[in-house]
Tab-separated table of C-alpha atoms and ligand atoms in Angstrom:
chain	number	residue	atom	x	y	z
J	1387	MET	CA	163.991	41.591	61.297
J	1388	LEU	CA	163.938	40.649	64.967
J	1389	ASP	CA	160.515	39.097	65.955
J	1390	ILE	CA	159.611	39.377	69.581
J	1391	LYS	CA	155.795	38.954	69.192
J	1392	GLY	CA	154.276	35.884	70.635
J	1393	LYS	CA	157.390	35.102	72.797
J	1394	ILE	CA	158.337	34.252	76.483
J	1395	PHE	CA	160.747	36.242	77.767
J	1396	LEU	CA	163.013	35.422	80.803
J	1397	ALA	CA	163.251	38.793	83.137
J	1398	PRO	CA	166.423	40.067	83.913
J	1399	MET	CA	167.392	39.434	87.874
J	1400	ALA	CA	170.463	41.056	89.103
J	1401	GLY	CA	172.389	38.349	91.328
J	1402	PHE	CA	170.203	35.352	89.464
J	1403	THR	CA	169.815	35.506	85.371
J	1404	ASP	CA	173.705	34.845	84.790
J	1405	LYS	CA	174.690	32.850	81.774
J	1406	VAL	CA	174.185	29.403	84.017
J	1407	PHE	CA	170.924	30.273	84.632
J	1408	ARG	CA	169.962	31.905	81.113
J	1409	ARG	CA	171.267	28.609	79.511
J	1410	LEU	CA	169.151	26.427	81.816
J	1411	CYS	CA	165.535	28.882	81.176
J	1412	SER	CA	166.586	28.769	77.230
J	1413	ARG	CA	166.626	24.912	77.486
J	1414	PHE	CA	163.486	24.989	78.855
J	1415	GLY	CA	161.701	27.088	76.537
J	1416	ALA	CA	163.029	30.725	77.341
J	1417	ASP	CA	162.412	32.565	74.040
J	1418	VAL	CA	164.394	35.795	75.050
J	1419	THR	CA	166.765	36.063	77.857
J	1420	VAL	CA	168.393	39.386	79.201
J	1421	THR	CA	171.724	39.994	80.925
J	1422	GLU	CA	171.346	41.092	84.486
J	1423	MET	CA	171.561	44.969	84.364
J	1424	VAL	CA	174.983	46.369	83.677
J	1425	SER	CA	176.266	50.007	84.258
J	1426	SER	CA	176.919	51.969	81.201
J	1427	LYS	CA	179.251	54.234	83.046
J	1428	ALA	CA	181.025	51.101	84.386
J	1429	LEU	CA	181.364	49.935	80.842
J	1430	VAL	CA	182.741	53.017	79.318
J	1431	LEU	CA	185.097	53.096	82.316
J	1432	GLY	CA	186.520	49.812	80.761
J	1433	SER	CA	185.351	47.859	83.772
J	1434	ALA	CA	186.495	43.985	83.155
J	1435	LYS	CA	183.816	42.619	85.707
J	1436	THR	CA	181.122	44.793	84.340
J	1437	LYS	CA	182.001	42.482	80.935
J	1438	GLU	CA	182.121	39.362	82.434
J	1439	LEU	CA	178.211	39.833	83.103
J	1440	ILE	CA	177.768	40.105	79.264
J	1441	SER	CA	178.402	36.636	78.070
J	1442	PHE	CA	175.871	34.051	76.596
J	1443	SER	CA	175.505	31.011	75.571
J	1444	GLU	CA	174.737	28.786	72.446
J	1445	GLU	CA	171.410	27.975	73.781
J	1446	GLU	CA	170.058	31.818	74.224
J	1447	LYS	CA	167.988	32.223	71.646
J	1448	ILE	CA	167.371	36.054	71.208
J	1449	ARG	CA	169.923	37.642	73.349
J	1450	SER	CA	169.921	41.301	75.012
J	1451	VAL	CA	172.162	43.458	76.991
J	1452	GLN	CA	170.141	45.291	79.556
J	1453	ILE	CA	172.269	48.764	80.421
J	1454	PHE	CA	171.166	51.417	83.203
J	1455	GLY	CA	172.401	55.013	83.587
J	1456	SER	CA	171.203	58.216	83.533
J	1457	ASP	CA	173.876	60.328	81.085
J	1458	ALA	CA	172.553	60.135	77.400
J	1459	LYS	CA	176.060	60.523	75.909
J	1460	ILE	CA	177.483	58.035	78.373
J	1461	MET	CA	174.555	55.187	77.661
J	1462	ALA	CA	175.333	55.793	73.981
J	1463	GLU	CA	178.962	55.497	74.349
J	1464	SER	CA	178.320	52.278	76.229
J	1465	VAL	CA	176.267	50.889	73.435
J	1466	LYS	CA	179.107	51.704	70.909
J	1467	ILE	CA	181.621	49.235	72.981
J	1468	LEU	CA	178.914	46.913	73.397
J	1469	GLN	CA	178.137	46.407	69.633
J	1470	ASP	CA	182.116	46.104	68.927
J	1471	GLU	CA	182.620	43.653	71.910
J	1472	PHE	CA	179.390	41.340	71.751
J	1473	GLU	CA	176.976	39.567	69.602
J	1474	TYR	CA	173.336	40.411	70.939
J	1475	ASP	CA	169.946	40.987	69.460
J	1476	PHE	CA	168.820	43.903	71.363
J	1477	ILE	CA	169.542	46.571	73.966
J	1478	ASP	CA	167.328	47.052	76.597
J	1479	ILE	CA	167.234	50.516	78.734
J	1480	ASN	CA	166.380	49.934	82.827
J	1481	MET	CA	163.862	52.417	83.768
J	1482	GLY	CA	162.398	49.936	86.331
J	1483	CYS	CA	164.980	49.500	89.008
J	1484	PRO	CA	163.883	50.339	92.609
J	1485	VAL	CA	167.132	50.061	94.414
J	1486	PRO	CA	167.648	53.285	96.523
J	1487	LYS	CA	171.374	53.946	95.265
J	1488	VAL	CA	170.208	53.712	91.711
J	1489	VAL	CA	167.138	55.874	92.230
J	1490	LYS	CA	169.263	58.473	94.226
J	1491	SER	CA	171.468	58.727	90.857
J	1492	GLY	CA	168.686	59.378	88.671
J	1493	GLU	CA	168.862	56.009	87.246
J	1494	GLY	CA	166.208	52.770	86.677
J	1495	SER	CA	162.677	54.068	87.575
J	1496	ALA	CA	163.695	57.460	88.709
J	1497	LEU	CA	163.788	57.992	84.968
J	1498	MET	CA	159.917	57.857	85.072
J	1499	LYS	CA	159.711	60.755	86.931
J	1500	ASN	CA	162.213	62.529	84.134
J	1501	PRO	CA	160.174	61.831	80.868
J	1502	SER	CA	162.457	64.430	78.972
J	1503	LEU	CA	165.737	62.724	80.086
J	1504	ALA	CA	164.334	59.300	79.607
J	1505	ALA	CA	163.282	60.650	75.879
J	1506	LYS	CA	166.854	62.006	75.553
J	1507	ILE	CA	168.632	58.512	76.624
J	1508	VAL	CA	166.636	56.665	73.970
J	1509	GLU	CA	166.967	58.923	71.199
J	1510	GLU	CA	171.033	59.037	72.039
J	1511	VAL	CA	170.979	55.367	72.193
J	1512	ALA	CA	168.898	54.491	69.234
J	1513	LYS	CA	171.089	56.763	67.606
J	1514	VAL	CA	173.881	54.657	67.647
J	1515	SER	CA	172.660	51.636	67.932
J	1516	ARG	CA	172.588	48.910	65.203
J	1517	LYS	CA	170.272	46.723	66.868
J	1518	PRO	CA	166.895	47.532	68.439
J	1519	VAL	CA	166.528	49.671	71.524
J	1520	SER	CA	163.780	48.636	73.999
J	1521	VAL	CA	162.911	49.963	77.495
J	1522	LYS	CA	161.606	48.176	80.870
J	1523	ILE	CA	159.766	50.350	82.868
J	1524	ARG	CA	157.115	50.093	85.396
J	1525	LYS	CA	153.465	51.361	86.228
J	1526	GLY	CA	154.636	54.598	87.515
J	1527	PHE	CA	156.797	55.667	90.300
J	1528	ASP	CA	154.652	55.909	92.986
J	1529	ASP	CA	150.652	56.140	93.311
J	1530	GLU	CA	150.775	59.759	92.655
J	1531	ASN	CA	152.967	59.364	89.664
J	1532	ILE	CA	151.415	56.536	87.361
J	1533	ASN	CA	152.220	57.136	83.827
J	1534	ALA	CA	153.094	54.157	82.118
J	1535	PRO	CA	150.979	54.964	78.868
J	1536	GLU	CA	152.180	58.216	78.510
J	1537	PHE	CA	155.189	57.426	79.146
J	1538	ALA	CA	155.677	54.786	76.953
J	1539	TYR	CA	154.564	56.872	74.068
J	1540	ILE	CA	157.100	59.028	74.681
J	1541	LEU	CA	160.026	56.349	74.135
J	1542	GLN	CA	157.960	55.175	71.191
J	1543	GLU	CA	158.474	58.674	69.680
J	1544	SER	CA	162.120	58.855	70.785
J	1545	GLY	CA	163.257	55.382	68.871
J	1546	ALA	CA	162.440	52.740	71.237
J	1547	SER	CA	161.434	49.310	69.191
J	1548	PHE	CA	159.384	47.934	71.938
J	1549	VAL	CA	158.608	48.289	75.744
J	1550	THR	CA	158.417	45.958	78.853
J	1551	VAL	CA	156.221	46.869	81.412
J	1552	HIS	CA	156.288	45.574	84.888
J	1553	GLY	CA	152.661	46.325	86.308
J	1554	ARG	CA	153.799	47.819	89.987
J	1555	THR	CA	155.141	51.485	90.950
J	1556	ARG	CA	158.682	51.845	92.092
J	1557	ALA	CA	157.026	52.593	95.738
J	1558	GLN	CA	155.557	48.958	95.827
J	1559	LEU	CA	158.994	47.385	94.831
J	1560	TYR	CA	157.804	43.792	94.459
J	1561	SER	CA	155.098	43.834	96.931
J	1562	GLY	CA	151.060	44.037	96.136
J	1563	LYS	CA	149.420	42.588	93.102
J	1564	ALA	CA	151.076	43.652	89.454
J	1565	ASP	CA	148.332	45.721	87.873
J	1566	TRP	CA	147.880	44.174	84.372
J	1567	GLU	CA	145.192	46.667	83.252
J	1568	ILE	CA	147.749	49.714	82.949
J	1569	ILE	CA	149.702	47.110	80.469
J	1570	ARG	CA	146.455	47.061	78.666
J	1571	LYS	CA	146.630	50.852	78.567
J	1572	VAL	CA	149.786	51.050	77.436
J	1573	LYS	CA	148.940	48.557	74.579
J	1574	GLU	CA	145.977	51.218	73.873
J	1575	LYS	CA	148.469	54.070	73.641
J	1576	VAL	CA	151.364	52.914	71.868
J	1577	LYS	CA	151.850	50.983	68.037
J	1578	ILE	CA	155.438	49.432	68.947
J	1579	PRO	CA	154.898	46.003	70.528
J	1580	VAL	CA	154.271	45.694	74.409
J	1581	ILE	CA	155.598	43.092	76.789
J	1582	ALA	CA	153.870	42.160	80.007
J	1583	ASN	CA	155.469	41.575	83.110
J	1584	GLY	CA	154.428	40.824	86.762
J	1585	ASP	CA	152.935	37.770	88.683
J	1586	ILE	CA	152.822	35.502	85.492
J	1587	VAL	CA	153.763	32.266	87.197
J	1588	ASP	CA	152.150	29.528	84.862
J	1589	PHE	CA	150.136	28.772	81.973
J	1590	GLU	CA	146.462	30.200	83.866
J	1591	SER	CA	148.125	33.400	84.642
J	1592	ALA	CA	150.296	33.701	81.182
J	1593	LYS	CA	146.508	33.023	79.551
J	1594	ARG	CA	145.200	35.662	81.374
J	1595	ALA	CA	147.856	38.294	81.201
J	1596	TYR	CA	147.328	38.071	77.650
J	1597	GLU	CA	143.794	38.466	77.673
J	1598	VAL	CA	143.636	41.337	80.145
J	1599	THR	CA	146.576	43.113	78.657
J	1600	ARG	CA	146.160	42.319	75.249
J	1601	ALA	CA	150.265	42.193	75.063
J	1602	ASP	CA	152.516	40.929	72.396
J	1603	SER	CA	154.638	38.756	74.731
J	1604	ILE	CA	154.971	37.987	78.300
J	1605	MET	CA	157.714	37.786	80.308
J	1606	ILE	CA	158.583	36.135	83.657
J	1607	GLY	CA	161.095	36.708	86.611
J	1608	ARG	CA	160.566	35.310	90.157
J	1609	ALA	CA	158.551	32.211	88.963
J	1610	ALA	CA	161.635	30.974	87.398
J	1611	LEU	CA	163.865	30.474	89.951
J	1612	GLY	CA	164.176	27.377	90.819
J	1613	ASN	CA	161.517	26.351	88.337
J	1614	PRO	CA	162.626	26.768	84.953
J	1615	TRP	CA	160.446	24.605	83.528
J	1616	VAL	CA	157.738	27.046	83.622
J	1617	PHE	CA	158.691	28.053	79.923
J	1618	LEU	CA	157.825	24.886	78.732
J	1619	GLN	CA	154.523	24.384	80.777
J	1620	ILE	CA	152.996	27.452	79.414
J	1621	LYS	CA	153.978	26.688	76.089
J	1622	GLU	CA	152.585	22.942	76.621
J	1623	GLY	CA	149.452	25.113	77.718
J	1624	PHE	CA	149.127	27.208	74.712
J	1625	GLU	CA	149.508	24.249	72.422
J	1626	LYS	CA	147.239	21.472	74.581
J	1627	GLY	CA	145.088	23.788	76.243
J	1628	TYR	CA	146.210	22.234	79.534
J	1629	VAL	CA	149.326	21.238	81.154
J	1630	GLU	CA	150.783	17.772	81.079
J	1631	THR	CA	154.095	18.223	82.164
J	1632	LYS	CA	154.616	17.560	85.904
J	1633	VAL	CA	157.858	17.840	87.661
J	1634	LEU	CA	158.447	15.380	90.573
J	1635	PRO	CA	160.692	16.548	93.518
J	1636	HIS	CA	163.540	13.931	92.239
J	1637	MET	CA	163.609	15.718	89.117
J	1638	LYS	CA	163.771	19.139	90.263
J	1639	ILE	CA	166.805	18.169	91.917
J	1640	ARG	CA	168.446	16.256	88.772
J	1641	VAL	CA	168.089	19.537	87.338
J	1642	ALA	CA	169.526	21.401	89.922
J	1643	ILE	CA	172.389	18.970	89.937
J	1644	GLU	CA	172.924	19.804	86.321
J	1645	PHE	CA	172.732	23.628	86.835
J	1646	PHE	CA	175.518	23.469	89.830
J	1647	THR	CA	177.926	21.330	87.538
J	1648	GLN	CA	177.662	23.996	84.984
J	1649	LEU	CA	177.918	26.727	87.544
J	1650	CYS	CA	181.464	24.976	88.746
J	1651	SER	CA	182.909	24.761	85.016
J	1652	GLU	CA	181.657	28.490	84.525
J	1653	LYS	CA	182.838	30.192	87.852
J	1654	GLY	CA	184.914	27.237	89.450
J	1655	GLU	CA	184.241	25.412	92.449
J	1656	LYS	CA	184.400	27.929	95.443
J	1657	MET	CA	182.197	30.243	94.056
J	1658	ALA	CA	179.716	28.205	92.427
J	1659	VAL	CA	179.070	26.606	95.917
J	1660	LEU	CA	178.384	30.274	97.007
J	1661	GLU	CA	176.144	31.289	94.369
J	1662	ALA	CA	174.360	27.852	94.238
J	1663	ARG	CA	172.868	28.182	97.681
J	1664	LYS	CA	170.082	31.109	96.342
J	1665	HIS	CA	169.300	28.838	93.691
J	1666	LEU	CA	169.078	25.855	95.527
J	1667	SER	CA	166.803	27.361	97.947
J	1668	PHE	CA	164.351	27.609	95.349
J	1669	PHE	CA	164.950	24.527	93.656
J	1670	VAL	CA	163.829	22.908	96.835
J	1671	LYS	CA	160.748	24.906	97.685
J	1672	GLY	CA	157.621	22.413	97.866
J	1673	ILE	CA	160.048	19.330	98.736
J	1674	GLU	CA	159.562	17.716	102.050
J	1675	ASN	CA	161.607	19.042	104.823
J	1676	ALA	CA	162.659	22.117	102.716
J	1677	ALA	CA	163.983	24.136	105.465
J	1678	LYS	CA	166.266	21.353	106.696
J	1679	ILE	CA	167.626	20.724	103.180
J	1680	ARG	CA	168.429	24.397	102.685
J	1681	ASP	CA	170.055	24.579	105.835
J	1682	LYS	CA	172.153	21.629	105.739
J	1683	ILE	CA	172.946	23.089	101.782
J	1684	ASN	CA	174.258	26.463	103.559
J	1685	ARG	CA	176.772	24.562	105.504
J	1686	ILE	CA	178.237	22.809	102.952
J	1687	ASN	CA	181.329	24.326	101.747
J	1688	ASN	CA	182.590	21.949	99.165
J	1689	ALA	CA	181.599	21.202	95.414
J	1690	THR	CA	182.047	17.474	96.032
J	1691	GLU	CA	180.299	17.421	99.327
J	1692	LEU	CA	177.501	19.110	97.805
J	1693	LEU	CA	177.164	17.152	94.601
J	1694	GLU	CA	177.062	13.693	96.761
J	1695	PHE	CA	174.355	15.478	99.256
J	1696	LEU	CA	172.192	16.494	96.216
J	1697	GLU	CA	172.736	13.005	94.376
J	1698	GLU	CA	171.849	11.239	97.693
J	1699	LEU	CA	168.362	13.647	97.985
J	1700	ALA	CA	167.754	12.893	94.688
J	1701	ALA	CA	167.790	9.103	95.126
J	1702	SER	CA	165.853	9.160	98.177
J	1703	LEU	CA	162.989	11.138	96.693
J	1704	GLU	CA	163.148	8.922	93.831
J	1705	LYS	CA	162.416	5.683	95.873
J	1706	LYS	CA	160.006	7.516	97.821
J	1707	GLU	CA	158.153	8.721	94.693
J	1708	SER	CA	158.049	5.226	93.334
J	1709	PHE	CA	156.931	3.501	96.519
J	1710	VAL	CA	154.035	5.936	96.446
J	1711	ASP	CA	153.330	5.093	92.658
J	1712	ASN	CA	153.500	1.315	93.348
J	1713	ILE	CA	150.913	1.767	96.294
J	1714	LEU	CA	148.179	3.798	94.099
P	2569	FMN	C1	166.222	39.367	92.443
P	2569	FMN	C2	165.710	40.385	91.353
P	2569	FMN	C3	166.489	41.189	90.792
P	2569	FMN	C4	166.113	41.738	89.489
P	2569	FMN	N1	167.221	42.413	89.021
P	2569	FMN	C5	166.395	43.375	87.913
P	2569	FMN	C6	167.109	43.815	86.863
P	2569	FMN	O1	168.812	43.880	86.778
P	2569	FMN	N2	166.553	44.502	85.776
P	2569	FMN	C7	165.382	44.828	85.818
P	2569	FMN	O2	164.884	45.135	84.537
P	2569	FMN	N3	164.356	44.339	86.403
P	2569	FMN	C8	165.062	43.373	87.374
P	2569	FMN	N4	164.156	43.039	88.315
P	2569	FMN	C9	162.387	43.060	87.942
P	2569	FMN	C10	162.228	41.713	87.229
P	2569	FMN	O3	162.795	41.663	85.772
P	2569	FMN	C11	160.413	41.728	86.988
P	2569	FMN	O4	160.287	42.976	86.452
P	2569	FMN	C12	159.838	41.423	88.495
P	2569	FMN	O5	160.374	40.496	89.279
P	2569	FMN	C13	158.259	41.349	88.188
P	2569	FMN	O6	158.212	40.431	87.593
P	2569	FMN	P1	157.686	38.671	88.269
P	2569	FMN	O7	156.463	39.034	88.752
P	2569	FMN	O8	157.662	37.557	86.961
P	2569	FMN	O9	159.067	38.348	89.044
P	2569	FMN	C14	164.578	42.192	89.646
P	2569	FMN	C15	163.693	41.428	90.149
P	2569	FMN	C16	164.446	40.566	91.265
P	2569	FMN	C17	163.292	39.731	92.138
């Protein structure tokens, strides 16, 4: 039996939560990891590029593949392919993506406006899936269509094993505050476990999110970017009542170096340099002269040079930190 209660999920984030980043977050305590969303249509068409998105590292504990689409038969077909070719613990269906191209095709968050199709998708997928099926939804499509509780109930009745709720509407995208009250309303409406998502960034917000939503688990997205130890800090907070672990700037860069090294061996140096930029810009957040450092990183085109730059940066930050430590 898959037990997803009391866990911390790393949210799926297209362009960020590849195997290397998921591995890093797992090492820092993420209990559940989800692939970036993959197109069910592309899977059925046999796209090798799509399949490349679905590979897990040993460190990942509970693993999920997230699929999107709007054709129930194709989605079920894609799950047949997935379960024959990959090892994972549950399938997650994306019903929250706000991207215009996806919404125009009736996929992602558009399904929240089409509950009968959403129900059919879950039914067909659950029928063929040997693993549990979950759905990730939003508060609703827009302010005139806030339906997460009723929608989640329909998904439950159609065979969903649990739901994740991002407390924003599609219209809000990622702006404004996530509404945790709506997540609590979902929790009151359904029997299946509910995962709370949106604006959980540290132990304090995790604690409040549990109190307000009464959810079974929590999911963290943006706060994990350049900050994978957030999982460890939240767990420490729940164990001790406070967070002791502080991550000094030089430690952040040391973790970034390890991440980049992994990225090189996974994707090759050229691709790693390009892909590392977006992650490194989060890792240097809050460090003195972050804008200058980012600018420099973005102009480096080769892995050896980037590694040298990061090593020097870590060393100089460490020197500064021990100097301050000696004064105090
Ligand atoms: C860059 C980016 C990519 C995302 N990609 C996905 C995705 O592929 N599938 C999905 O269900 N949600 C996706 N999301 C939404 C997140 O999973 C999450 O619901 C949202 O960021 C709110 O959580 P947070 O406040 O903890 O970041 C993405 C969010 C961001 C910022």
